[in-house]
Every structure is written in structure tokens, then in C-alpha cells.
PDB file of C-alpha atoms and ligand atoms in Angstrom:
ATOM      1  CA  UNK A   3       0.000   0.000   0.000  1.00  0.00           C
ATOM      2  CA  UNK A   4       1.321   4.031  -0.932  1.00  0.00           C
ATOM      3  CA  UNK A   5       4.335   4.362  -2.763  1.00  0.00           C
ATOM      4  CA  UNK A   6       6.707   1.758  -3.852  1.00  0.00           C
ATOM      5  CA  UNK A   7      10.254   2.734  -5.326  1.00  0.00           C
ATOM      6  CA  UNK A   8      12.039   0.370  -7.567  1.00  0.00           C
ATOM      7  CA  UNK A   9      14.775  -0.008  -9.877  1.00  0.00           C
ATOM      8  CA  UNK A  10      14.906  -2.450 -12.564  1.00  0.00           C
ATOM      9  CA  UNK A  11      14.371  -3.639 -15.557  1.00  0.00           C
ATOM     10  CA  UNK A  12      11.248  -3.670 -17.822  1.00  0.00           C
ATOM     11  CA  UNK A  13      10.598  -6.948 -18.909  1.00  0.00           C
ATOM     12  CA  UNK A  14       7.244  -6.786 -20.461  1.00  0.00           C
ATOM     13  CA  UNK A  15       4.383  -4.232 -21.703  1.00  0.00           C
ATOM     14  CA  UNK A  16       0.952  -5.578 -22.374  1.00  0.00           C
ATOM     15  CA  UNK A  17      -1.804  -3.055 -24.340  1.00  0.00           C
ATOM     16  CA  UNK A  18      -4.762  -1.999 -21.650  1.00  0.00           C
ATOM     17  CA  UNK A  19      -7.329  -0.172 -23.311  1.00  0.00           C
ATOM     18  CA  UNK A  20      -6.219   1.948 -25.976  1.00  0.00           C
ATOM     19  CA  UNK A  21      -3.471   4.145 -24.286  1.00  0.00           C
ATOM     20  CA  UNK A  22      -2.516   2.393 -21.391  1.00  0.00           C
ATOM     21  CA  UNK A  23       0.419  -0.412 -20.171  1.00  0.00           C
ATOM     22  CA  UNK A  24       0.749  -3.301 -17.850  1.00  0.00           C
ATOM     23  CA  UNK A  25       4.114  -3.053 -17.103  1.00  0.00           C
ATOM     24  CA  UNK A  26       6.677  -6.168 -16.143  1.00  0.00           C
ATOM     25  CA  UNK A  27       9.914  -5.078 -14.121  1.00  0.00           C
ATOM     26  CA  UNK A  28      12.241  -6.946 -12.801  1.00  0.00           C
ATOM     27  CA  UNK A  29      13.506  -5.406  -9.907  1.00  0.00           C
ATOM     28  CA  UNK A  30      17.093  -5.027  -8.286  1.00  0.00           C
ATOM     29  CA  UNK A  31      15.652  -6.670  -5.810  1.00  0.00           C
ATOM     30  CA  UNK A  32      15.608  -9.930  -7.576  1.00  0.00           C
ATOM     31  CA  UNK A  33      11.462  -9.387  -7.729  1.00  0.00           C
ATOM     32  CA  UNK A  34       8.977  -8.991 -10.442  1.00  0.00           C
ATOM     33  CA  UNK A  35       6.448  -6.398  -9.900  1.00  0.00           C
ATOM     34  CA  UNK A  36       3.632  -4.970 -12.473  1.00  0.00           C
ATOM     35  CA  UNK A  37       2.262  -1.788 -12.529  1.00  0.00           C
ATOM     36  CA  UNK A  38       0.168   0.139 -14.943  1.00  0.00           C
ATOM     37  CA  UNK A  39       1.948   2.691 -17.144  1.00  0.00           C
ATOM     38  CA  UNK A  40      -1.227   5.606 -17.615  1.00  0.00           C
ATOM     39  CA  UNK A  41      -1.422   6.686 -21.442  1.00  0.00           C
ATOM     40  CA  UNK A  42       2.158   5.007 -21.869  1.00  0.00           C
ATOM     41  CA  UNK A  43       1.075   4.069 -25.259  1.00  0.00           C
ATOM     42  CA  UNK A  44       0.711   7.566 -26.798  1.00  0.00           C
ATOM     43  CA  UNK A  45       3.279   9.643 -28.439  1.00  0.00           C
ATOM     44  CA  UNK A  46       3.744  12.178 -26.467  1.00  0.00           C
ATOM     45  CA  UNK A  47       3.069  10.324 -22.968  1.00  0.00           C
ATOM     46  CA  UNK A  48       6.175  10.936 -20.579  1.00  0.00           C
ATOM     47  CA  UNK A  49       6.461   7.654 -19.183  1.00  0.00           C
ATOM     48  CA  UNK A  50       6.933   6.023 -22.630  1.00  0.00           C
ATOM     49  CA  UNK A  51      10.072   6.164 -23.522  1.00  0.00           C
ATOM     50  CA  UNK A  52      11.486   4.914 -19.837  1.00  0.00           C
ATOM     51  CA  UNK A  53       8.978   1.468 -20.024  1.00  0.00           C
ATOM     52  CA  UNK A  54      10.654  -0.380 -23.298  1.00  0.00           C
ATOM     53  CA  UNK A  55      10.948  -3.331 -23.388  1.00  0.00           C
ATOM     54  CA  UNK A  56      14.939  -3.725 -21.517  1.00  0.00           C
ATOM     55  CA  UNK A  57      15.180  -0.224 -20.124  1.00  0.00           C
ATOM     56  CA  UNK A  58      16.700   0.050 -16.852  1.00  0.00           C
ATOM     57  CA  UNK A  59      15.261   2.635 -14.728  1.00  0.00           C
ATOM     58  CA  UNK A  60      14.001   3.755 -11.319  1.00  0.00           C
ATOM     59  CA  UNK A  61      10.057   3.690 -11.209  1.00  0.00           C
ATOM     60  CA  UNK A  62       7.676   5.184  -8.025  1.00  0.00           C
ATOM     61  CA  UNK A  63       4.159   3.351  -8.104  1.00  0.00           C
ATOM     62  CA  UNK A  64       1.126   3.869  -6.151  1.00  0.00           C
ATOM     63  CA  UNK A  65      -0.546   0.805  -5.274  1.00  0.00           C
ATOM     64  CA  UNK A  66      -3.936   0.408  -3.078  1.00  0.00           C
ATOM     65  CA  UNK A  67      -6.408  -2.260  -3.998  1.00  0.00           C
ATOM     66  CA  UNK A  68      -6.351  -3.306  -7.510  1.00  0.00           C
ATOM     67  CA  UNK A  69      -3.250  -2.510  -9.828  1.00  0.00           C
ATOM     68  CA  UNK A  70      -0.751  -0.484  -8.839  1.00  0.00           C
ATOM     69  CA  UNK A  71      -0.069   2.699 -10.811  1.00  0.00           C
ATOM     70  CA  UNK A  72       2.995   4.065 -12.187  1.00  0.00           C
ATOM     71  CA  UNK A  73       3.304   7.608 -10.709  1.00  0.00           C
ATOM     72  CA  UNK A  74       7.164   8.422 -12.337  1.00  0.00           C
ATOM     73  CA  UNK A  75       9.818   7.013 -13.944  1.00  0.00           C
ATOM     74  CA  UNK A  76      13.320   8.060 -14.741  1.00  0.00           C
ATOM     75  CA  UNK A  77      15.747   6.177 -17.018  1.00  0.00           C
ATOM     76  CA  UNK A  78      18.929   4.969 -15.175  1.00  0.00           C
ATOM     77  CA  UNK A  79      20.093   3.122 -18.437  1.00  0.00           C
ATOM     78  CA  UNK A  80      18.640   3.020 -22.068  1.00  0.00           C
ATOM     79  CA  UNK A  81      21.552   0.725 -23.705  1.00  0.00           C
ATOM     80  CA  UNK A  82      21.039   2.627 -26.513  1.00  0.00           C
ATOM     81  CA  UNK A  83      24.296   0.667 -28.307  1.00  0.00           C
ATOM     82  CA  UNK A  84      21.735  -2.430 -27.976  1.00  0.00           C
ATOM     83  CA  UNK A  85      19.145  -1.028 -29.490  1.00  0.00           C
ATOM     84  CA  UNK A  86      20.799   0.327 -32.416  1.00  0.00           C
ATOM     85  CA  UNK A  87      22.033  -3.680 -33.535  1.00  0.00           C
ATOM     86  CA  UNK A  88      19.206  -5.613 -35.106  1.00  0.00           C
ATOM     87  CA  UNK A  89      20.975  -9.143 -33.404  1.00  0.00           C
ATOM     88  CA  UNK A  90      22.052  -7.605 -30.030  1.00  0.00           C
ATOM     89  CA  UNK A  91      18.495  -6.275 -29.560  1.00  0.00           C
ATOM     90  CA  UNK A  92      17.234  -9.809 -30.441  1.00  0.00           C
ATOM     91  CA  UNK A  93      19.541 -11.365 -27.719  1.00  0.00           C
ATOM     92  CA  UNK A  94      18.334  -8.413 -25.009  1.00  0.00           C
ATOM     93  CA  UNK A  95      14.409  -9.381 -26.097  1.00  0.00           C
ATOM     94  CA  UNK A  96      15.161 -13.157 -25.279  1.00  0.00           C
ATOM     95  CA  UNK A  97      17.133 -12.074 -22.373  1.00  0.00           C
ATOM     96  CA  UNK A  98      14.103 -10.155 -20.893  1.00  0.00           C
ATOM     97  CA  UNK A  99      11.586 -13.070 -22.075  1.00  0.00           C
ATOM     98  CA  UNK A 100      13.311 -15.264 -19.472  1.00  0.00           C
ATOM     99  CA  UNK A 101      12.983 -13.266 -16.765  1.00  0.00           C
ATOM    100  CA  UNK A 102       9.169 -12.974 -17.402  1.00  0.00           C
ATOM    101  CA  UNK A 103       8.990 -16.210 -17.602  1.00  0.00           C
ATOM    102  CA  UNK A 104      10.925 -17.555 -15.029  1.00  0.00           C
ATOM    103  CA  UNK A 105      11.105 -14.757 -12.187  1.00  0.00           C
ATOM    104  CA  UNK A 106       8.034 -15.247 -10.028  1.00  0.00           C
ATOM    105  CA  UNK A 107       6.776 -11.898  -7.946  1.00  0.00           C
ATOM    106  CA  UNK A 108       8.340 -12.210  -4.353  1.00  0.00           C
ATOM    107  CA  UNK A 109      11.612 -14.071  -6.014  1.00  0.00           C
ATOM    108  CA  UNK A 110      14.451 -12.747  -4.810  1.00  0.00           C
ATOM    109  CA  UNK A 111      16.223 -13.902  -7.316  1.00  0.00           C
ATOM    110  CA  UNK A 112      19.055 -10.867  -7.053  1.00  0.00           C
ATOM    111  CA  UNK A 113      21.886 -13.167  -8.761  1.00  0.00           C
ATOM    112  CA  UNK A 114      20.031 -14.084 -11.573  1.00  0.00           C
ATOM    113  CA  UNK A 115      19.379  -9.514 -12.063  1.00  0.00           C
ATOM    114  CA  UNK A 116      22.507  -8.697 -11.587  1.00  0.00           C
ATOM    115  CA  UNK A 117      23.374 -11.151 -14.761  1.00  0.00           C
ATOM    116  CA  UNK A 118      20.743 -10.043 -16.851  1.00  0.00           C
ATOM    117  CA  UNK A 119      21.982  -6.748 -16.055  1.00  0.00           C
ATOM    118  CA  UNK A 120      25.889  -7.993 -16.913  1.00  0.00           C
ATOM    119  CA  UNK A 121      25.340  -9.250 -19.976  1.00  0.00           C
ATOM    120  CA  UNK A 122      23.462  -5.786 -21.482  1.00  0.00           C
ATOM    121  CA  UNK A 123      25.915  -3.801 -20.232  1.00  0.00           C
ATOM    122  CA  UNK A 124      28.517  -6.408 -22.270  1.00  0.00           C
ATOM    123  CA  UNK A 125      26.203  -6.483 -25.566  1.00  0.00           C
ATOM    124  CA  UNK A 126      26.415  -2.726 -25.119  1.00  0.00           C
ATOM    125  CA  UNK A 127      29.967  -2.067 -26.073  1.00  0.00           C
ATOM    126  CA  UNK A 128      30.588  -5.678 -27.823  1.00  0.00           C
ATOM    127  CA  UNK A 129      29.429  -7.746 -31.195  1.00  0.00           C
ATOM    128  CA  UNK A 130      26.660  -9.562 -30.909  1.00  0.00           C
ATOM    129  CA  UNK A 131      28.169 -13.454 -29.915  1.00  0.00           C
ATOM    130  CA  UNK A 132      26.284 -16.625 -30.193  1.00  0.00           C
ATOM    131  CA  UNK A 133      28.213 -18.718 -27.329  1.00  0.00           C
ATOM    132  CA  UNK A 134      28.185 -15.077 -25.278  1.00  0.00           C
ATOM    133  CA  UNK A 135      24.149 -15.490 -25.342  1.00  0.00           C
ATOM    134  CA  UNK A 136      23.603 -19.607 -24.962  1.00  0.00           C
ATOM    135  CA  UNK A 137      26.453 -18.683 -21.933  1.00  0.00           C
ATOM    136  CA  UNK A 138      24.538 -16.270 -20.433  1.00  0.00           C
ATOM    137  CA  UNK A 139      20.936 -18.811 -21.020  1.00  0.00           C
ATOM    138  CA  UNK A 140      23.020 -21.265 -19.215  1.00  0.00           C
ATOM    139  CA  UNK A 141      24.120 -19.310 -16.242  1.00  0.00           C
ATOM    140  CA  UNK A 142      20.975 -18.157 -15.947  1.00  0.00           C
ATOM    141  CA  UNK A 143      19.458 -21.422 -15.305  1.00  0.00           C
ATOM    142  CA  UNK A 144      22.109 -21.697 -13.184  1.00  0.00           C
ATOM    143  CA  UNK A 145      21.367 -18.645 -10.604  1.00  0.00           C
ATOM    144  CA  UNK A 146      17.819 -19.814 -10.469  1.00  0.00           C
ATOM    145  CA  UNK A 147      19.292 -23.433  -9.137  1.00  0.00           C
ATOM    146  CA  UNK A 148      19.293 -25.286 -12.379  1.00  0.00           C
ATOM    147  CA  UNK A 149      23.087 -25.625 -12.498  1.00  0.00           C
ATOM    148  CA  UNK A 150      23.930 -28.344 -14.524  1.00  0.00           C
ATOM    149  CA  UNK A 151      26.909 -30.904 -13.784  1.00  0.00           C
ATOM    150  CA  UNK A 152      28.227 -32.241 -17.049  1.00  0.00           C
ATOM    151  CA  UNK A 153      31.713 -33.947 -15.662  1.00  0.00           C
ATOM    152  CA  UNK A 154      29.724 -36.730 -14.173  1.00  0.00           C
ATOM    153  CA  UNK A 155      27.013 -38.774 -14.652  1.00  0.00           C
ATOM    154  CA  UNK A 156      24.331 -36.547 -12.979  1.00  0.00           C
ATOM    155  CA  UNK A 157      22.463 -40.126 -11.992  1.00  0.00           C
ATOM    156  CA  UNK A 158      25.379 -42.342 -10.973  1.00  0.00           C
ATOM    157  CA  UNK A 159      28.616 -39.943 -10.192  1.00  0.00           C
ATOM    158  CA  UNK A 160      30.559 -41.509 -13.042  1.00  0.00           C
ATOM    159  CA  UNK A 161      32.633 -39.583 -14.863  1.00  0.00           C
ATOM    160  CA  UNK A 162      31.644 -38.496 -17.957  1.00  0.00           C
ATOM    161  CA  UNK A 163      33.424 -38.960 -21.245  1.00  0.00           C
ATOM    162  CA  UNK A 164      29.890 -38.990 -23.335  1.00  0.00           C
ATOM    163  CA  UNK A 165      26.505 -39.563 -22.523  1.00  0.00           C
ATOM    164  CA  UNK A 166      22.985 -37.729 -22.761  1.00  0.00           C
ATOM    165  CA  UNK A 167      21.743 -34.607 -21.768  1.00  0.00           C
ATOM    166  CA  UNK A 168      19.021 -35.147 -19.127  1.00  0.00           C
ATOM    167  CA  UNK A 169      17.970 -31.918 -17.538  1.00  0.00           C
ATOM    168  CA  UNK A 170      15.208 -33.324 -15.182  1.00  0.00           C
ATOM    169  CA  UNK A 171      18.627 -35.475 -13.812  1.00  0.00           C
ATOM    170  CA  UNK A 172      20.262 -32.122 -13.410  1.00  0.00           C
ATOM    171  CA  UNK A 173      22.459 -32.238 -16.563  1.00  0.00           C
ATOM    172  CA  UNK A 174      24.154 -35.007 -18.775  1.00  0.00           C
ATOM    173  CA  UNK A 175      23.694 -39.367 -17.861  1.00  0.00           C
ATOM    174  CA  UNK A 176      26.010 -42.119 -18.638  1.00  0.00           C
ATOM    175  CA  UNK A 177      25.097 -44.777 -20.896  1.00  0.00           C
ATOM    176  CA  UNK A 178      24.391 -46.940 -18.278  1.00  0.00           C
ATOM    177  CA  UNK A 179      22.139 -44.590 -17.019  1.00  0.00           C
ATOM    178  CA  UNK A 180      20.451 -43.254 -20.102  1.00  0.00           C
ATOM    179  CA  UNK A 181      16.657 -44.111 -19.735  1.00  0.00           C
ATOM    180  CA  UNK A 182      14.368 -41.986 -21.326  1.00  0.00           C
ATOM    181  CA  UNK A 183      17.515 -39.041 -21.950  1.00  0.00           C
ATOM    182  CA  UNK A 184      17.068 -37.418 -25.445  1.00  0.00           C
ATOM    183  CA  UNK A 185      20.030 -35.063 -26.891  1.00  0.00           C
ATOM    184  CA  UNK A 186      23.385 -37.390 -27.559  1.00  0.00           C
ATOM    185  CA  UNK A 187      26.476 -35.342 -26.392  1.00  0.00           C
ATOM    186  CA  UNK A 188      29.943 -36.387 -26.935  1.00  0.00           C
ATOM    187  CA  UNK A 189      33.260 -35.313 -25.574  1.00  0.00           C
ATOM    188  CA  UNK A 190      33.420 -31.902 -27.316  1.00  0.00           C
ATOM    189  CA  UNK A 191      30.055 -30.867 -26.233  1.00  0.00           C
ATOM    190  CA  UNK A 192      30.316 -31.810 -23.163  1.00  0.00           C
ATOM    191  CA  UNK A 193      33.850 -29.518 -22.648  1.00  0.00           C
ATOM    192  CA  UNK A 194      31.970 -26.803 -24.424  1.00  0.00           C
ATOM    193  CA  UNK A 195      29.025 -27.009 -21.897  1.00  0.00           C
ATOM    194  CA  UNK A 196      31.265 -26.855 -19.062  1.00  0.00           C
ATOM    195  CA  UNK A 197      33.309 -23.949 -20.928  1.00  0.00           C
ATOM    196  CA  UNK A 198      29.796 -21.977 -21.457  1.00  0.00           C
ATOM    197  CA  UNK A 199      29.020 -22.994 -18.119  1.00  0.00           C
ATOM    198  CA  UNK A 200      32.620 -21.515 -16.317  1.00  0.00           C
ATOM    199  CA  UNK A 201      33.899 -18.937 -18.808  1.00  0.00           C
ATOM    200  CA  UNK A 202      33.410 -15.209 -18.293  1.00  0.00           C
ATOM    201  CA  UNK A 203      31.348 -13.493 -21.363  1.00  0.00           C
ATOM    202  CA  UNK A 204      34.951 -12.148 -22.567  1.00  0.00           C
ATOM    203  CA  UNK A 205      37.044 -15.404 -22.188  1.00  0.00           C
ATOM    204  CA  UNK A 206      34.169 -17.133 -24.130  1.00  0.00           C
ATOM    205  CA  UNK A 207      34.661 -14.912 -27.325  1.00  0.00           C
ATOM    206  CA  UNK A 208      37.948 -16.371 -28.438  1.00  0.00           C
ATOM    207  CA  UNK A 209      36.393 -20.036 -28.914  1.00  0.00           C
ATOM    208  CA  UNK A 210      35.882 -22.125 -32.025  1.00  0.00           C
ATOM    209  CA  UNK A 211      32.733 -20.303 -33.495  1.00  0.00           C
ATOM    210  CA  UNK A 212      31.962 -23.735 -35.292  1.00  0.00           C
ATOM    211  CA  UNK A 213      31.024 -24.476 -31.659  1.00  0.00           C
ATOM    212  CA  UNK A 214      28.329 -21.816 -32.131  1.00  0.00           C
ATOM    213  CA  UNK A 215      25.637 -24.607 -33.200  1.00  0.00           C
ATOM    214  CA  UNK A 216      25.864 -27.682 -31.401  1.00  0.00           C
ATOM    215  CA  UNK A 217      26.174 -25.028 -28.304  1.00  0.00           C
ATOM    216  CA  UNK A 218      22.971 -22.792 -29.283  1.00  0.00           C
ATOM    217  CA  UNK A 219      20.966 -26.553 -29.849  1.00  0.00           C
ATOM    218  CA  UNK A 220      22.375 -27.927 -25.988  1.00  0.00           C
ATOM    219  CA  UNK A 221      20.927 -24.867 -24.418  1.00  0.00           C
ATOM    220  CA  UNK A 222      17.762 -24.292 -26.730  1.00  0.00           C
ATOM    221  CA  UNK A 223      17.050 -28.025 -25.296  1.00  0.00           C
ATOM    222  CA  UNK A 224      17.542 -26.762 -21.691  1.00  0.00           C
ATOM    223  CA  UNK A 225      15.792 -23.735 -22.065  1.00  0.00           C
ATOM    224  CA  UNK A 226      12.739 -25.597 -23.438  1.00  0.00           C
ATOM    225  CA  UNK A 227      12.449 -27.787 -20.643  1.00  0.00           C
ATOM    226  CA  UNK A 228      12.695 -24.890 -18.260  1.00  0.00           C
ATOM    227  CA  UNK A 229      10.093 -22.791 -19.468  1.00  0.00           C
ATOM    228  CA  UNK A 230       7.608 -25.708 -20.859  1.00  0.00           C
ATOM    229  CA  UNK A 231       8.015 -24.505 -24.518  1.00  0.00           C
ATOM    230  CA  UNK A 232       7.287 -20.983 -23.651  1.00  0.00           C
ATOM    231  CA  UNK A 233      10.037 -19.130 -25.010  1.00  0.00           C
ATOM    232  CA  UNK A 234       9.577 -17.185 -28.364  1.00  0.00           C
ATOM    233  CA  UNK A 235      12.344 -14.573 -28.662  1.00  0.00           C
ATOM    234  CA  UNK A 236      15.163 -17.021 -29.494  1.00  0.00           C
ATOM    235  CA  UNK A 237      13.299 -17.013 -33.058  1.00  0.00           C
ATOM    236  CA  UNK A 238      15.443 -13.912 -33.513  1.00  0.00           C
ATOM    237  CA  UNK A 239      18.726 -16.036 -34.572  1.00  0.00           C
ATOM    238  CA  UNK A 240      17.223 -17.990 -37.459  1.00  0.00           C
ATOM    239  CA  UNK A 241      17.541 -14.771 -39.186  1.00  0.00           C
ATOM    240  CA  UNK A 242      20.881 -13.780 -38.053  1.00  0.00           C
ATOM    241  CA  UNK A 243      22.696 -17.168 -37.826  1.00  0.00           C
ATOM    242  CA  UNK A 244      21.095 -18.847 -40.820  1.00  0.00           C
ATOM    243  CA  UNK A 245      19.839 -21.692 -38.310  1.00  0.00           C
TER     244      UNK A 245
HETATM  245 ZN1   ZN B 322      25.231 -42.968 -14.681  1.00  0.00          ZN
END
């Protein structure tokens, strides 16, 4: 009840009426709140501009019963080098689409904002790098305790030299182990998982960029199974990759 300030990260804007905004943010806090953005949808509105889509900024609401209302926001960061780059924005959309999806409102989840928040400010000044982005999907899953072991059998213990990827296991099974497991991994994917998995955003840009693929298809796999099919925004790389 009264006024709420937050900062964070818009993650979502659904139409209301014909002028209005329900706003997603994902909060420093690690929280996602939703407030109503009043005429945010016409031109000349003030508040339009600082709720797109993957703007971070500092927002007052006013909540009582019902919705709460956005009283004022003020953009902390636009990353306006993003949103110049057709592929970068693409990777920022996805980005944003998984914390919709997978931040729940009273989360807490302030290691999985802060990278969200570390990887735009990288796209900002960098190219736009396939095994940056399925590294940054993977960590993700990560901070929200879906880190996946993929030196041992995540069934058994053994170690791994191939196997299957198995996320409900929590990562990659043995042959012995395999049951129902789908996506056949050998000993290059599984060093490139654990490479995506350990590598910081700028260690992971000197790799093999023929690893691009079989990486992107790993974590599209994982990503799928986290957010039940959900996902949309990853469409964005069939254009840019050719995939
Ligand atoms: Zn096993």
C-alpha cells in the first residue's frame, strides 16, 4: 500500500485499453512487480520512452487495492548501443523473455538480475556473440538453481566422457544410465558445456565459433524444458545465424 520505489528492468508491456500499459519489471531486488503505465502508449506520454521493453530505470508506483499505478519514472540506463544492432536487440528481447517467464513476484532472485543486467551492459559495447548469449541462457538457469553438472554422470557420479543430456537429472547421464535421456552429447560438447558454463562473457569470445551450433541446440534443449516450450524470442537467430 502508498508508494513503492524500484529499480529495474522492464521486462514486459501488455496493451490496456487503448493508451494504457501493464508493465513487467524486474527489480534489483531480484522481484517482479507490475504496474500500470497511464497513457504510456501515446506519443507524447512521458512515461513512454522509460517502459521499453529492456530499459533500466528507477520507477515510483502507487498501489492500493487493484493494480498499482505508475506515478514516475526516470531512465537509469537506455543501452542505446543495444538497441541500435538488429541481433544484439534480439539477444536483449530473449534475455528479458526469461525473466518474465521464469522470475516469479516475491523471487528474490538478485543473482540471476545482476546477470541479466551484466550481460546488457557487455552487448552494449561488444558484437553480438552466439556462445556469449547460450552462456549467459546457461548461467541463468544456473542462478535460479538449475546448475547443470556435465563432468559426471548426474544419476550415478561416473565420470563423464559422453553420454545424454538429461535436464530433469540435473544435466548429462552415462550410458548406463540413459533411460528416457534425449540429446546425444559427446566429448566436445560436453567440454563446451562446461566452458559456457565456467567462462566469463569475454574469455568465451575467443572459442571455435563452429562451436556456435551444437552449443545454441544444448541450451535451446535446456531452455525448453525450463520454461515448458514458452520461449519465443530465441526465433530472432534464425535470421541472423542462418539456423
Ligand atoms: Zn550414470
Amino acid at each position: 500500500m502508498g508508494l513503492e520505489k524500484v529499480s529495474g528492468l522492464i521486462v514486459y508491456g501488455f496493451p490496456l485499453g487503448e493508451a494504457d500499459q501493464l508493465i513487467s519489471c524486474f527489480t534489483s531486488g531480484g522481484n517482479q512487480v507490475k504496474f500500470v503505465a497511464k497513457g504510456s502508449r501515446k506519443v507524447k506520454s512521458k512515461l513512454a520512452a522509460a517502459v521499453q521493453l529492456f530499459i533500466f530505470g528507477e520507477y515510483v508506483y502507487y498501489s492500493s487495492r487493484g493494480l498499482p499505478f505508475l506515478r514516475q519514472a526516470d531512465i537509469l540506463k537506455s543501452f542505446a548501443g543495444v538497441r541500435r544492432s538488429l541481433p544484439k536487440s534480439g539477444a536483449a528481447f530473449a534475455a528479458v523473455e526469461l525473466c518474465r517467464l521464469l522470475i516469479a513476484e516475491e523471487a528474490r532472485e538478485t543473482e540471476a538480475f545482476n546477470l541479466v543486467m551484466a550481460y546488457l551492459l557487455f552487448l552494449e559495447d561488444r558484437d553480438y556473440d552466439s556462445l556469449v548469449f547460450d552462456s549467459f541462457r546457461l548461467k541463468f538457469a544456473a542462478s535460479l538453481g538449475y546448475g547443470m553438472d556435465f563432468s559426471r554422470c548426474a544419476n550415478c557420479g561416473a565420470p563423464l566422457k559422453s553420454g545424454w543430456l538429461y535436464w530433469p537429472a540435473g544435466g548429462a547421464v552415462c550410458p548406463r544410465c540413459r533411460g528416457p535421456a534425449g540429446i546425444e552429447v559427446g566429448p566436445r560438447g560436453l567440454s563446451l558445456l562446461q566452458e559456457m558454463g565456467q567462462r566469463d562473457f569475454a574469455g568465451l569470445q575467443g572459442l571455435d565459433p563452429g562451436l556456435a551450433r551444437p552449443g545454441a541446440a544444448f541450451v535451446d534443449s535446456l531452455i525448453n524444458w525450463l520454461t515448458q516450450g514458452k520461449t519465443k524470442a530465441q526465433a530472432f537467430r534464425s535470421v541472423f545465424e542462418g539456423r
